[in-house]
PDB file of C-alpha atoms in Angstrom:
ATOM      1  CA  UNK A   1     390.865  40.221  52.222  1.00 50.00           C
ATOM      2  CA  UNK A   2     387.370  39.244  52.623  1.00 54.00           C
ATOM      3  CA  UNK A   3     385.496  38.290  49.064  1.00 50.00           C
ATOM      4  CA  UNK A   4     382.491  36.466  47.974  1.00 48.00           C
ATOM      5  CA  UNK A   5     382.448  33.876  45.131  1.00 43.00           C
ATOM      6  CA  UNK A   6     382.475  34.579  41.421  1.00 44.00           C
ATOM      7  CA  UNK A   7     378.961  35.408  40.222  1.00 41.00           C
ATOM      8  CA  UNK A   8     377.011  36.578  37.230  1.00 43.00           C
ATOM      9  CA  UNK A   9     375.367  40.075  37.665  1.00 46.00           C
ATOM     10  CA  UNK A  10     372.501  40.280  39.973  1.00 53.00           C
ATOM     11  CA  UNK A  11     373.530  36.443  41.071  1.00 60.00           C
ATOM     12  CA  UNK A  12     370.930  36.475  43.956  1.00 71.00           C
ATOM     13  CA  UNK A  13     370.187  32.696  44.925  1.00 83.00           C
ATOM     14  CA  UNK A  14     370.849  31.637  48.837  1.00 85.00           C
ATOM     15  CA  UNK A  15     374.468  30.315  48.058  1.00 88.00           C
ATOM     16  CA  UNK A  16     375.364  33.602  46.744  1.00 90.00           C
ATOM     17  CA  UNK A  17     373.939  35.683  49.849  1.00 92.00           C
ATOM     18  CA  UNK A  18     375.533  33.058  51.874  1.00 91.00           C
ATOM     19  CA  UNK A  19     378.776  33.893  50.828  1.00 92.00           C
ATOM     20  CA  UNK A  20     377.941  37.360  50.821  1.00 94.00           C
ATOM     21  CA  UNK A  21     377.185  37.697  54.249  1.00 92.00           C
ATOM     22  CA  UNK A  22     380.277  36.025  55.346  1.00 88.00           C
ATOM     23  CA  UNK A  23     382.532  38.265  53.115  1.00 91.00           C
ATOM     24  CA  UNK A  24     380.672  41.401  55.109  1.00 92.00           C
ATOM     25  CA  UNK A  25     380.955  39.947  58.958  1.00 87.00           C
ATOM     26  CA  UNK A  26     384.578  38.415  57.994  1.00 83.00           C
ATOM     27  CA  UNK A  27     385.314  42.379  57.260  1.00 87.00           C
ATOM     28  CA  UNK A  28     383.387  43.420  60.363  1.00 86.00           C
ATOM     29  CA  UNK A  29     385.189  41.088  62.304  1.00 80.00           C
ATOM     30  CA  UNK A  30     388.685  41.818  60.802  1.00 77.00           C
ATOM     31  CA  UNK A  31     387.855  45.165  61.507  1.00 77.00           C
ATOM     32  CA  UNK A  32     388.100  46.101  57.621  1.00 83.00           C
ATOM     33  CA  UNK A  33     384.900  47.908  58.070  1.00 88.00           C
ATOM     34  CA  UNK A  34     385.132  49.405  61.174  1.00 85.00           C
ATOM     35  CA  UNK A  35     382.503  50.518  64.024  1.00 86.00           C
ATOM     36  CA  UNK A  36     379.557  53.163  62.930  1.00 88.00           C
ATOM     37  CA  UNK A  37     380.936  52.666  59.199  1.00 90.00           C
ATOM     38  CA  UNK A  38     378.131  53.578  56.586  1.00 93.00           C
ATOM     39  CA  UNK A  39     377.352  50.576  54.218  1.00 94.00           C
ATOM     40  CA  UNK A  40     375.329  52.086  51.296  1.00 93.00           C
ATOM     41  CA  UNK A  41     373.030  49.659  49.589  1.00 93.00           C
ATOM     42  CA  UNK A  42     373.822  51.390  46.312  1.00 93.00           C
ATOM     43  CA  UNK A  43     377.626  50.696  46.506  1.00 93.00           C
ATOM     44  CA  UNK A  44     377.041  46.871  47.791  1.00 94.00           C
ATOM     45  CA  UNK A  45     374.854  46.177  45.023  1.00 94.00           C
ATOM     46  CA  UNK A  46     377.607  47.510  42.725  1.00 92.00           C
ATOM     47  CA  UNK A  47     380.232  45.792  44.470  1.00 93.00           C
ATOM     48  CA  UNK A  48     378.290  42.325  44.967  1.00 94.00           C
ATOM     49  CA  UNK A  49     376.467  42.992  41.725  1.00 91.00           C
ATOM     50  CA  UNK A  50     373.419  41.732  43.309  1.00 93.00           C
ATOM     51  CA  UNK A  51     370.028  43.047  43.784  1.00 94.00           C
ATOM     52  CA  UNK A  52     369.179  46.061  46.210  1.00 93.00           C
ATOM     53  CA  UNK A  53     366.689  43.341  48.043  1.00 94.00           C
ATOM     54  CA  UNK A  54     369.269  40.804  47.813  1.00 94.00           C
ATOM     55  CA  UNK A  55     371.576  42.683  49.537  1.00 95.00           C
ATOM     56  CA  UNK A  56     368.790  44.119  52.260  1.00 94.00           C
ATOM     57  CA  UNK A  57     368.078  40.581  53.069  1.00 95.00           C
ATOM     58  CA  UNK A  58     371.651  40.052  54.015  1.00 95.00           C
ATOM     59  CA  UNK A  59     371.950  43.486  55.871  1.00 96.00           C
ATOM     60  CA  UNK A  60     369.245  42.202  57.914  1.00 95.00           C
ATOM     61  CA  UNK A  61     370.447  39.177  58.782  1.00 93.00           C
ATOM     62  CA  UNK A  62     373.416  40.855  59.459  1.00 93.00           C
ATOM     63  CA  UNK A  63     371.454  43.360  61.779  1.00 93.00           C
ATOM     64  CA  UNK A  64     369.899  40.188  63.396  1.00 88.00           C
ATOM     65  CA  UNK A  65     373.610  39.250  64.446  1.00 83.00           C
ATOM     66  CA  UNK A  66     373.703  42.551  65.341  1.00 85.00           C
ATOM     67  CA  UNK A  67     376.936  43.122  63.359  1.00 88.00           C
ATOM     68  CA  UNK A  68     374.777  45.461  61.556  1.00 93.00           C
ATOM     69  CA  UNK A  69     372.893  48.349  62.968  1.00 94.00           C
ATOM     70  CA  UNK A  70     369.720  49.558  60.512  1.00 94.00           C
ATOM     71  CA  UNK A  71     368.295  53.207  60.973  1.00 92.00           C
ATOM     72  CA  UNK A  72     365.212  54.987  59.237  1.00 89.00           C
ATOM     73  CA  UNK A  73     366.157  57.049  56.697  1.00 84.00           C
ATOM     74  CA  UNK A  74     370.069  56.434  57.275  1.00 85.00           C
ATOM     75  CA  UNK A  75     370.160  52.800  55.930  1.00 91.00           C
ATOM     76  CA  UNK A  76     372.799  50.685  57.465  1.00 94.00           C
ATOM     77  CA  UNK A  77     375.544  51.061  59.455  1.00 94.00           C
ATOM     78  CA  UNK A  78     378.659  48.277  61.302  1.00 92.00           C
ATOM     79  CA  UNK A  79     377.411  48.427  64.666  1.00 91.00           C
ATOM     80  CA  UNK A  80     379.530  50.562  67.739  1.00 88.00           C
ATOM     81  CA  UNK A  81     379.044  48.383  70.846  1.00 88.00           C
ATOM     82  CA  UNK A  82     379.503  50.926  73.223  1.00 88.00           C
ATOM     83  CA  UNK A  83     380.910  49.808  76.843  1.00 86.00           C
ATOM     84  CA  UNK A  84     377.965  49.452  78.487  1.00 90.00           C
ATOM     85  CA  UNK A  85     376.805  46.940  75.519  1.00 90.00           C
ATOM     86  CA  UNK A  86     379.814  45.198  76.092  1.00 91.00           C
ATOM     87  CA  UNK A  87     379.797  44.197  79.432  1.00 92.00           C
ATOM     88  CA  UNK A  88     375.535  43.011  79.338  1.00 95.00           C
ATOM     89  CA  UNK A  89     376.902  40.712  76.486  1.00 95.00           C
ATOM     90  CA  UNK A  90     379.934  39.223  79.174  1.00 95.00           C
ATOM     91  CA  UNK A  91     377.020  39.178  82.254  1.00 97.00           C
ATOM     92  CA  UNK A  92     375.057  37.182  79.632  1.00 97.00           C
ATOM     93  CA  UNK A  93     377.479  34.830  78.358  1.00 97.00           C
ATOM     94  CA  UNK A  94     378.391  34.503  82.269  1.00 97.00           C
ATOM     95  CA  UNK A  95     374.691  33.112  83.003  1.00 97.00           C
ATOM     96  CA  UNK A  96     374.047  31.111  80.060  1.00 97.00           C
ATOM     97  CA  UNK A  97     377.903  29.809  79.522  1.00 98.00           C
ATOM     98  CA  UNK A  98     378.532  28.968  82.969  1.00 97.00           C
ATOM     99  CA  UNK A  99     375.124  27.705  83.667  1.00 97.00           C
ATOM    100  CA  UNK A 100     375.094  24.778  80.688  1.00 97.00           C
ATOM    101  CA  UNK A 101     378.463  23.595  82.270  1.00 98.00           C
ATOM    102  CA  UNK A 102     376.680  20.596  84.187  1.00 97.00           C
ATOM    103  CA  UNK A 103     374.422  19.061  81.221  1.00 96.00           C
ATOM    104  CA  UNK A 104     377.332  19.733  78.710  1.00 97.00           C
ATOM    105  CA  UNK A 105     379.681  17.717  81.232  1.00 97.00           C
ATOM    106  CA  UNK A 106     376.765  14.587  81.587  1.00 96.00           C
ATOM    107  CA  UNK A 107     376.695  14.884  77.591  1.00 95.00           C
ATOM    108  CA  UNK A 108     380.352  14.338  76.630  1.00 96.00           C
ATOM    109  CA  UNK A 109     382.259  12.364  75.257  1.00 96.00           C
ATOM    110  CA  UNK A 110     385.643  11.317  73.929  1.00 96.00           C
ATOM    111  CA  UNK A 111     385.214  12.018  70.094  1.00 97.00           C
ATOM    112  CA  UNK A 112     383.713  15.568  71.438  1.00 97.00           C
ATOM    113  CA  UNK A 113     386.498  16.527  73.370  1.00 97.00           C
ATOM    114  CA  UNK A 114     388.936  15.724  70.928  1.00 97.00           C
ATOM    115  CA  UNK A 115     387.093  18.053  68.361  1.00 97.00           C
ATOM    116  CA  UNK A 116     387.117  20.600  70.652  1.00 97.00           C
ATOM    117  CA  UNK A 117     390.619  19.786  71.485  1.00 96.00           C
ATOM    118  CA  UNK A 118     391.826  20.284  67.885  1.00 96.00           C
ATOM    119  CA  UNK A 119     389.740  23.524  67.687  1.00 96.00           C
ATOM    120  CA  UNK A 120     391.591  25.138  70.881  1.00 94.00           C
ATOM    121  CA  UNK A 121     394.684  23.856  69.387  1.00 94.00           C
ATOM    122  CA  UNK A 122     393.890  25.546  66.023  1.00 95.00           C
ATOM    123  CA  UNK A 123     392.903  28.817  67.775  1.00 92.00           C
ATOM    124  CA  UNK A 124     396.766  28.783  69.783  1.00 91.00           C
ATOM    125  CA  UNK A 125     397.947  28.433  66.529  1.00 92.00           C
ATOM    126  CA  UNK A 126     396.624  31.594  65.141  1.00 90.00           C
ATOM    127  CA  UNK A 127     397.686  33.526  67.996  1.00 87.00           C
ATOM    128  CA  UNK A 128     401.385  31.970  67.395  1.00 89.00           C
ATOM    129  CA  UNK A 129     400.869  32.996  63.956  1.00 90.00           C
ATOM    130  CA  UNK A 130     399.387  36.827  64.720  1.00 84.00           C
ATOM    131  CA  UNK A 131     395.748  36.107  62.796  1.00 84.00           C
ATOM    132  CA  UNK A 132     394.130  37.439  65.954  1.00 81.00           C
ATOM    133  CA  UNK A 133     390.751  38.004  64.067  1.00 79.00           C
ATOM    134  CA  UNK A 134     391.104  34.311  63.151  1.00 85.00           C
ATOM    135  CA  UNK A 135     391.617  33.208  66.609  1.00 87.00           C
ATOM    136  CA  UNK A 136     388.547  35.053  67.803  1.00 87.00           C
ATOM    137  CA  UNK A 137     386.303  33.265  65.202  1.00 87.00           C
ATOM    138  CA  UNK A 138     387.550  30.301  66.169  1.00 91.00           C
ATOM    139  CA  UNK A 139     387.028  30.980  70.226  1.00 92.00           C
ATOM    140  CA  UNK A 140     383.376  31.713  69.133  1.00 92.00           C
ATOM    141  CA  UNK A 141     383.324  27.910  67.313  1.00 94.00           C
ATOM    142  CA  UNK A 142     384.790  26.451  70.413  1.00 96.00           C
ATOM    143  CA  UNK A 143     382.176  28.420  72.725  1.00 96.00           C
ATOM    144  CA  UNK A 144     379.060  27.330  69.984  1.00 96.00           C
ATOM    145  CA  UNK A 145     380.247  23.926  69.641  1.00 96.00           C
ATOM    146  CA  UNK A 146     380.416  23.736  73.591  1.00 96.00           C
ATOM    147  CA  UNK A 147     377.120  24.906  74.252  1.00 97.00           C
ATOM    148  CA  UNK A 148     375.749  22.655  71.561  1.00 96.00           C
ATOM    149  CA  UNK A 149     376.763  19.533  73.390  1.00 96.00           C
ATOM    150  CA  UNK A 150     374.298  20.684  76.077  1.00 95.00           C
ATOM    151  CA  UNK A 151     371.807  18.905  74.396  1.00 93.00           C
ATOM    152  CA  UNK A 152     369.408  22.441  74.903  1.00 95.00           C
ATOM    153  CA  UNK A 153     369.024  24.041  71.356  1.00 95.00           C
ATOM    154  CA  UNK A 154     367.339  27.310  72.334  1.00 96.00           C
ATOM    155  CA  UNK A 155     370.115  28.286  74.761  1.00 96.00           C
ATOM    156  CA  UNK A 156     372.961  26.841  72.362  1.00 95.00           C
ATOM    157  CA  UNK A 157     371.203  29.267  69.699  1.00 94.00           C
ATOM    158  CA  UNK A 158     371.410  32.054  72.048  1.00 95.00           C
ATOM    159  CA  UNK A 159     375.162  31.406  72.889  1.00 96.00           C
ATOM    160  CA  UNK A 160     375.405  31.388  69.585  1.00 92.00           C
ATOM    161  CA  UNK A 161     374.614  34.982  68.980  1.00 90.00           C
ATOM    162  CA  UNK A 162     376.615  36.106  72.192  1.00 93.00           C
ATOM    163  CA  UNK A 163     379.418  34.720  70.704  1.00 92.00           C
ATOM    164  CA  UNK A 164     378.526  36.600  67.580  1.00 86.00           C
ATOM    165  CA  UNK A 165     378.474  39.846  69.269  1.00 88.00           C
ATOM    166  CA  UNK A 166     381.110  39.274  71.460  1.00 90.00           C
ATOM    167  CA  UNK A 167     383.629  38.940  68.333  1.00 86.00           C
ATOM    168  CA  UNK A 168     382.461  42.496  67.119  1.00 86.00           C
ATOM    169  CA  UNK A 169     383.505  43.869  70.689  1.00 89.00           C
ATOM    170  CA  UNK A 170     386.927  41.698  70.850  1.00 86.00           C
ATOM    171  CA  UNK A 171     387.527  42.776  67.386  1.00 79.00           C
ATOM    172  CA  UNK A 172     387.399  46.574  68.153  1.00 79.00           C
ATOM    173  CA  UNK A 173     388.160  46.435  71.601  1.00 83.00           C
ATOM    174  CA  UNK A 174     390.011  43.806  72.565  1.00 75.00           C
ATOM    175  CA  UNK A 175     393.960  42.975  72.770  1.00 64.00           C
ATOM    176  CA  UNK A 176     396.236  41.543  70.152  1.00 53.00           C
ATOM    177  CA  UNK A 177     397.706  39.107  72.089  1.00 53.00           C
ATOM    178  CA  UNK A 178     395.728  35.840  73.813  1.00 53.00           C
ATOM    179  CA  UNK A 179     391.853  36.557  73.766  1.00 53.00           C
ATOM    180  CA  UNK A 180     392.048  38.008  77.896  1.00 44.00           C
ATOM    181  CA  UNK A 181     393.156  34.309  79.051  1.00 50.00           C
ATOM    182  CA  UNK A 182     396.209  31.890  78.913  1.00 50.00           C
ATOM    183  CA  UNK A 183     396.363  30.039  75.877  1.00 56.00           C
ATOM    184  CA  UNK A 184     395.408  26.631  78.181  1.00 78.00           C
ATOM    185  CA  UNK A 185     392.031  27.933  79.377  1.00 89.00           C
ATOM    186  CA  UNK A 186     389.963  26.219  76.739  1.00 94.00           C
ATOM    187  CA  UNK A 187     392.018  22.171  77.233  1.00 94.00           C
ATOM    188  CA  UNK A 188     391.745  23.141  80.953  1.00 95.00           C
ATOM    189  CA  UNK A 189     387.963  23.344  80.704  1.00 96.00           C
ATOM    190  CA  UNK A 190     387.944  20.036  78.085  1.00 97.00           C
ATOM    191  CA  UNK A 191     389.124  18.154  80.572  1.00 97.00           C
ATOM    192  CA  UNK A 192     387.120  19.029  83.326  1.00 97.00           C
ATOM    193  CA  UNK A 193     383.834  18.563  81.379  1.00 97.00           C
ATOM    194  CA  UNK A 194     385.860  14.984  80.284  1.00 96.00           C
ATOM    195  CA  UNK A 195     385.865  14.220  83.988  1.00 96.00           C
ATOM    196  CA  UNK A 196     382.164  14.683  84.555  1.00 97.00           C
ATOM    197  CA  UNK A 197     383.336  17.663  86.575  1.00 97.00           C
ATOM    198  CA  UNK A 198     380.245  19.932  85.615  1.00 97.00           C
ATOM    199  CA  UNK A 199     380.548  22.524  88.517  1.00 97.00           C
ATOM    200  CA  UNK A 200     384.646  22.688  88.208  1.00 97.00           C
ATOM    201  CA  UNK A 201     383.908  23.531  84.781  1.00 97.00           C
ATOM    202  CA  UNK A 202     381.193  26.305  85.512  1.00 98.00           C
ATOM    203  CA  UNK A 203     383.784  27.717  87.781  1.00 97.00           C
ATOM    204  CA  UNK A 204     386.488  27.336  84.925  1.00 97.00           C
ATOM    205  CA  UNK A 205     384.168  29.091  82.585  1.00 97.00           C
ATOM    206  CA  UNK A 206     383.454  32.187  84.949  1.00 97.00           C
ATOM    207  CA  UNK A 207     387.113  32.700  84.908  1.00 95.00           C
ATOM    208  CA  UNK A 208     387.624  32.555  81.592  1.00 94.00           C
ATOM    209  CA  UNK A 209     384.891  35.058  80.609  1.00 95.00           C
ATOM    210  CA  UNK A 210     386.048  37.073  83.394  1.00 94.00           C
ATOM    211  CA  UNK A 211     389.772  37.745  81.839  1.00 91.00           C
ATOM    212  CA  UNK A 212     388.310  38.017  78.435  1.00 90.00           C
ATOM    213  CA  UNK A 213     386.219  40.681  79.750  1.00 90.00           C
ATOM    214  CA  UNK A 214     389.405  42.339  81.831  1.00 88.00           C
ATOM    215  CA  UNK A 215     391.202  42.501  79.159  1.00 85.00           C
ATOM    216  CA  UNK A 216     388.729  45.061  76.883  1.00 86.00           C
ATOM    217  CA  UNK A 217     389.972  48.481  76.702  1.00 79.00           C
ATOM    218  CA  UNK A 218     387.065  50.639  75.646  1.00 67.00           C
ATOM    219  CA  UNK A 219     388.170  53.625  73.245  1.00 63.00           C
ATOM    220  CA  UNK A 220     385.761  55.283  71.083  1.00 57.00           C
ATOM    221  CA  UNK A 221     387.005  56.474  67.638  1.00 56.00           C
ATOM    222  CA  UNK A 222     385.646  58.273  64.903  1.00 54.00           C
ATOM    223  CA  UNK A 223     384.069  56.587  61.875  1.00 54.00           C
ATOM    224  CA  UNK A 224     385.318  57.199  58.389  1.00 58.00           C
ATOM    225  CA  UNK A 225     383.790  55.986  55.088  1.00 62.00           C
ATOM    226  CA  UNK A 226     385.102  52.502  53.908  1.00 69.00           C
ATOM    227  CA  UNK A 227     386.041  51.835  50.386  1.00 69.00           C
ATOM    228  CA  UNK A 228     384.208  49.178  49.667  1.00 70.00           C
ATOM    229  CA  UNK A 229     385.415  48.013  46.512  1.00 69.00           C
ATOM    230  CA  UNK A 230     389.298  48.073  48.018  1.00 67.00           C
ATOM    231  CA  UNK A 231     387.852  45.772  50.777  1.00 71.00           C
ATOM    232  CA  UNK A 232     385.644  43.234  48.706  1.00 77.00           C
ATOM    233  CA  UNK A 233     387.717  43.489  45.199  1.00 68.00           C
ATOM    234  CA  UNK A 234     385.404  44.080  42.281  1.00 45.00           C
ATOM    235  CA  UNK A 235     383.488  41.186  41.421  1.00 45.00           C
ATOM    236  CA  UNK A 236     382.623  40.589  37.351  1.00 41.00           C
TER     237      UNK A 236
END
């Protein structure tokens, strides 16, 4: 169950939104709060015992992630990726992904691809161990840690945020076995990139977003109110 640190009431300094914000997208992710999901300023406050513009500083980084959908007059809401949403966010992840293949291959090396080794080991072992919303954080670190090695920051950034959205849309629509690919995907791709094989890897990369993609299944659902002190735990 997602919950930030002890704090003193109205606690608002950065390490205490921080943790904040990750209690709130670990809950998105884990599907705790679920899709179109009301999150009332009032009750976070209470909850979080932190100030109303603490916490609207956090919804709107959240809403930056777009995690977090913000409307006039309605306040804030876990955003519903519809399907449409879902599949610009795979064609975008195909283009920028696939296409940083080549310079992440040229900037590779052996202590990288055994950190990203470990990481697609650590994911298989979440699957193994049924902490699917685990395993798709850690696919997104493996993705962001990937693009970083490209040595471009903007598009790394970008990926970043892909990957951010893309764990919303696995979360509520995706399978709860392996992430749409075999479990080998992610060494498969290590390797290549090890090799200096930059367009064997863009081609490895197009498949594996393809059958992460495939295996979405797209089934809207009504939204109910979320207790929000069951999910966070009262913090005194």
């Amino acid at each position: 169950m997602p919950r930030a640190r002890r704090a003193g009431k109205n606690g608002d300094g950065a390490d205490r939104h921080d943790a904040i914000y990750h209690a709130i997208s670990d809950a998105i992710i884990e599907h705790q709060l679920r899709p179109g999901a009301r999150l009332r300023e009032d009750a976070l406050t209470e909850v979080f015992h932190v100030s109303r513009t603490g916490i609207r500083k956090i919804l709107q980084r959240l809403a930056l992630e777009q995690l977090v959908t913000l409307t006039p007059r309605r306040g804030a809401s876990v955003t519903r990726p519809t399907e449409s949403e879902a599949r610009d966010v795979f064609a975008a992840r195909q283009l920028v992904e696939c296409g940083l293949m080549p310079e992440v291959a040229d900037y590779m090396t052996a202590d990288a691809a055994r950190e990203l080794k470990r990481m697609a080991s650590d994911e298989r072992e979440a699957l193994r161990a049924g902490e699917h919303s685990r395993a798709i954080k850690l696919s997104a670190a493996f993705h962001e840690r990937l693009a970083g090695l490209s040595g471009n920051a903007t598009l790394a950034a970008f990926v970043r945020q892909l990957c951010s959205r893309s764990s919303l849309i696995l979360a509520v629509y995706g399978t709860t076995g392996p992430l749409g690919c075999e479990a080998h995907d992610h060494d498969d791709l290590v390797d290549a990139l090890e090799r200096g094989e930059g367009n064997h890897a863009r081609t490895l990369m197009h498949h594996h977003l393809k059958e992460i993609e495939a295996s979405l299944s797209v089934v809207e659902e009504t939204a109910s109110a979320p207790d929000l002190h069951q999910i966070f735990g009262m913090v005194r």
